[in-house]
C-alpha cells in the first residue's frame, strides 16, 4: 500500500536526522519489515562508503553521512 510505504519512508527520514538514529527493531515491529534485509546491498554500500553505521541496533548517519544525507535518504524513497 502506497500510504504505508510513505509512512515507512518518512520514519526513516526523520529517524536518521536524530542523533540516536533509527531503532532497527522498532522499525521491524512497526512496519513488519527488516530494514537491514530489505536494503542489505544499499546499506552495505553506504557503510563501506562511510555514510551510515549501525551502533547498538540503531542505524545512524555518520559525520560524512550528515553531509551527504540527501543521497542516503534517496535510497529509502
N, C-alpha and C. Protein backbone atom coordinates (compact mmCIF):
# COMPACT_ATOMS: atom_id res chain seq x y z
N UNK A 1 0.84 -1.17 0.00
CA UNK A 1 0.00 0.00 0.00
C UNK A 1 0.89 1.25 0.00
N UNK A 2 0.61 2.16 -0.87
CA UNK A 2 1.45 3.35 -1.05
C UNK A 2 1.54 4.19 0.22
N UNK A 3 0.45 4.36 0.93
CA UNK A 3 0.46 5.17 2.14
C UNK A 3 1.40 4.57 3.19
N UNK A 4 1.39 3.24 3.33
CA UNK A 4 2.29 2.57 4.27
C UNK A 4 3.74 2.79 3.89
N UNK A 5 4.02 2.74 2.60
CA UNK A 5 5.37 2.98 2.11
C UNK A 5 5.80 4.41 2.42
N UNK A 6 4.91 5.36 2.22
CA UNK A 6 5.22 6.76 2.53
C UNK A 6 5.51 6.94 4.01
N UNK A 7 4.73 6.30 4.85
CA UNK A 7 4.93 6.42 6.30
C UNK A 7 6.26 5.79 6.70
N UNK A 8 6.58 4.64 6.13
CA UNK A 8 7.86 3.98 6.43
C UNK A 8 9.03 4.84 5.98
N UNK A 9 8.93 5.45 4.80
CA UNK A 9 9.99 6.32 4.30
C UNK A 9 10.16 7.54 5.20
N UNK A 10 9.06 8.12 5.61
CA UNK A 10 9.11 9.28 6.49
C UNK A 10 9.73 8.91 7.84
N UNK A 11 9.42 7.73 8.33
CA UNK A 11 10.01 7.25 9.58
C UNK A 11 11.53 7.19 9.45
N UNK A 12 12.02 6.72 8.30
CA UNK A 12 13.47 6.64 8.06
C UNK A 12 14.07 8.04 7.98
N UNK A 13 13.46 8.93 7.20
CA UNK A 13 13.99 10.29 7.05
C UNK A 13 14.09 10.99 8.39
N UNK A 14 13.02 10.93 9.16
CA UNK A 14 13.01 11.60 10.46
C UNK A 14 13.96 10.94 11.44
N UNK A 15 13.98 9.62 11.43
CA UNK A 15 14.86 8.89 12.34
C UNK A 15 16.33 9.13 12.09
N UNK A 16 16.71 9.20 10.83
CA UNK A 16 18.12 9.42 10.51
C UNK A 16 18.58 10.83 10.89
N UNK A 17 17.66 11.73 11.06
CA UNK A 17 18.01 13.09 11.48
C UNK A 17 18.31 13.16 12.98
N UNK A 18 17.90 12.14 13.71
CA UNK A 18 18.13 12.11 15.15
C UNK A 18 19.54 11.59 15.45
N UNK A 19 20.14 12.08 16.52
CA UNK A 19 21.45 11.59 16.94
C UNK A 19 21.40 10.09 17.24
N UNK A 20 20.28 9.63 17.79
CA UNK A 20 20.14 8.22 18.12
C UNK A 20 19.85 7.35 16.90
N UNK A 21 19.45 7.96 15.79
CA UNK A 21 19.17 7.23 14.57
C UNK A 21 17.87 6.44 14.63
N UNK A 22 17.82 5.36 13.86
CA UNK A 22 16.63 4.52 13.76
C UNK A 22 16.86 3.24 14.55
N UNK A 23 15.96 2.96 15.47
CA UNK A 23 15.99 1.69 16.19
C UNK A 23 15.47 0.63 15.21
N UNK A 24 16.37 -0.22 14.75
CA UNK A 24 16.01 -1.19 13.71
C UNK A 24 14.96 -2.19 14.19
N UNK A 25 15.00 -2.57 15.45
CA UNK A 25 13.98 -3.49 15.99
C UNK A 25 12.62 -2.82 16.03
N UNK A 26 12.58 -1.54 16.40
CA UNK A 26 11.31 -0.81 16.44
C UNK A 26 10.74 -0.65 15.04
N UNK A 27 11.61 -0.42 14.06
CA UNK A 27 11.16 -0.31 12.67
C UNK A 27 10.52 -1.63 12.23
N UNK A 28 11.20 -2.73 12.53
CA UNK A 28 10.67 -4.04 12.13
C UNK A 28 9.34 -4.33 12.82
N UNK A 29 9.24 -3.98 14.09
CA UNK A 29 8.00 -4.22 14.82
C UNK A 29 6.86 -3.37 14.25
N UNK A 30 7.16 -2.12 13.92
CA UNK A 30 6.12 -1.20 13.44
C UNK A 30 5.67 -1.52 12.03
N UNK A 31 6.62 -1.83 11.13
CA UNK A 31 6.29 -1.99 9.72
C UNK A 31 6.34 -3.44 9.22
N UNK A 32 6.81 -4.35 10.07
CA UNK A 32 6.88 -5.75 9.67
C UNK A 32 7.94 -6.03 8.63
N UNK A 33 8.92 -5.15 8.53
CA UNK A 33 9.98 -5.27 7.53
C UNK A 33 11.32 -5.12 8.23
N UNK A 34 12.25 -6.01 7.91
CA UNK A 34 13.61 -5.88 8.43
C UNK A 34 14.37 -4.96 7.47
N UNK A 35 14.65 -3.76 7.93
CA UNK A 35 15.31 -2.74 7.11
C UNK A 35 16.66 -3.23 6.60
N UNK A 36 17.39 -3.97 7.45
CA UNK A 36 18.71 -4.46 7.06
C UNK A 36 18.62 -5.53 5.98
N UNK A 37 17.55 -6.27 5.94
CA UNK A 37 17.36 -7.28 4.90
C UNK A 37 16.87 -6.63 3.62
N UNK A 38 15.87 -5.78 3.74
CA UNK A 38 15.29 -5.14 2.56
C UNK A 38 16.31 -4.31 1.79
N UNK A 39 17.16 -3.60 2.53
CA UNK A 39 18.14 -2.71 1.91
C UNK A 39 19.57 -3.19 2.14
N UNK A 40 19.77 -4.51 2.18
CA UNK A 40 21.07 -5.08 2.52
C UNK A 40 22.20 -4.55 1.64
N UNK A 41 22.02 -4.59 0.35
CA UNK A 41 23.07 -4.15 -0.58
C UNK A 41 23.34 -2.65 -0.42
N UNK A 42 22.28 -1.87 -0.36
CA UNK A 42 22.43 -0.42 -0.25
C UNK A 42 23.09 -0.03 1.08
N UNK A 43 22.66 -0.67 2.17
CA UNK A 43 23.25 -0.37 3.48
C UNK A 43 24.72 -0.78 3.52
N UNK A 44 25.04 -1.91 2.90
CA UNK A 44 26.43 -2.33 2.83
C UNK A 44 27.27 -1.30 2.09
N UNK A 45 26.77 -0.86 0.93
CA UNK A 45 27.50 0.15 0.14
C UNK A 45 27.67 1.44 0.94
N UNK A 46 26.62 1.88 1.63
CA UNK A 46 26.70 3.13 2.39
C UNK A 46 27.61 2.98 3.62
N UNK A 47 27.64 1.78 4.19
CA UNK A 47 28.54 1.53 5.32
C UNK A 47 29.99 1.56 4.85
N UNK A 48 30.27 0.89 3.75
CA UNK A 48 31.62 0.87 3.19
C UNK A 48 32.06 2.28 2.80
N UNK A 49 31.13 3.08 2.30
CA UNK A 49 31.42 4.46 1.91
C UNK A 49 31.51 5.41 3.10
N UNK A 50 31.19 4.91 4.28
CA UNK A 50 31.29 5.74 5.48
C UNK A 50 30.13 6.70 5.67
N UNK A 51 28.98 6.39 5.07
CA UNK A 51 27.81 7.27 5.19
C UNK A 51 26.91 6.91 6.36
N UNK A 52 26.83 5.63 6.67
CA UNK A 52 25.99 5.17 7.78
C UNK A 52 26.77 4.17 8.62
N UNK A 53 26.27 3.95 9.82
CA UNK A 53 26.82 2.93 10.70
C UNK A 53 25.69 2.37 11.56
N UNK A 54 25.89 1.18 12.04
CA UNK A 54 24.92 0.57 12.94
C UNK A 54 25.59 0.43 14.30
N UNK A 55 24.99 1.07 15.29
CA UNK A 55 25.53 1.09 16.65
C UNK A 55 24.42 0.68 17.61
N UNK A 56 24.67 -0.38 18.36
CA UNK A 56 23.70 -0.85 19.36
C UNK A 56 22.30 -1.03 18.77
N UNK A 57 22.23 -1.58 17.55
CA UNK A 57 20.94 -1.85 16.93
C UNK A 57 20.27 -0.65 16.30
N UNK A 58 20.98 0.47 16.23
CA UNK A 58 20.42 1.68 15.61
C UNK A 58 21.20 2.03 14.35
N UNK A 59 20.47 2.40 13.31
CA UNK A 59 21.08 2.88 12.07
C UNK A 59 21.27 4.38 12.18
N UNK A 60 22.52 4.82 12.03
CA UNK A 60 22.86 6.24 12.20
C UNK A 60 23.57 6.78 10.97
N UNK A 61 23.39 8.06 10.73
CA UNK A 61 24.22 8.75 9.76
C UNK A 61 25.57 9.02 10.42
N UNK A 62 26.64 8.79 9.68
CA UNK A 62 27.97 9.16 10.17
C UNK A 62 28.15 10.67 9.96
N UNK A 63 29.27 11.19 10.39
CA UNK A 63 29.54 12.61 10.12
C UNK A 63 29.51 12.87 8.61
N UNK A 64 30.15 12.00 7.87
CA UNK A 64 30.14 12.13 6.41
C UNK A 64 28.72 11.99 5.88
N UNK A 65 27.97 11.05 6.43
CA UNK A 65 26.59 10.83 6.01
C UNK A 65 25.71 12.04 6.22
N UNK A 66 25.99 12.80 7.27
CA UNK A 66 25.22 14.03 7.51
C UNK A 66 25.46 15.05 6.41
N UNK A 67 26.67 15.05 5.87
CA UNK A 67 26.98 15.97 4.77
C UNK A 67 26.31 15.54 3.47
N UNK A 68 26.11 14.24 3.33
CA UNK A 68 25.52 13.69 2.10
C UNK A 68 24.18 13.02 2.39
N UNK A 69 23.43 13.59 3.32
CA UNK A 69 22.19 12.96 3.77
C UNK A 69 21.16 12.79 2.65
N UNK A 70 21.11 13.71 1.70
CA UNK A 70 20.14 13.57 0.61
C UNK A 70 20.39 12.30 -0.20
N UNK A 71 21.65 11.94 -0.39
CA UNK A 71 21.98 10.72 -1.11
C UNK A 71 21.53 9.49 -0.32
N UNK A 72 21.70 9.56 1.00
CA UNK A 72 21.26 8.45 1.85
C UNK A 72 19.74 8.35 1.82
N UNK A 73 19.06 9.46 2.00
CA UNK A 73 17.59 9.46 2.02
C UNK A 73 17.00 8.93 0.71
N UNK A 74 17.66 9.22 -0.40
CA UNK A 74 17.15 8.81 -1.72
C UNK A 74 17.01 7.29 -1.82
N UNK A 75 17.82 6.56 -1.09
CA UNK A 75 17.75 5.10 -1.11
C UNK A 75 16.41 4.60 -0.59
N UNK A 76 15.83 5.33 0.35
CA UNK A 76 14.63 4.87 1.04
C UNK A 76 13.34 5.45 0.47
N UNK A 77 13.40 6.09 -0.66
CA UNK A 77 12.20 6.67 -1.28
C UNK A 77 11.44 5.59 -2.02
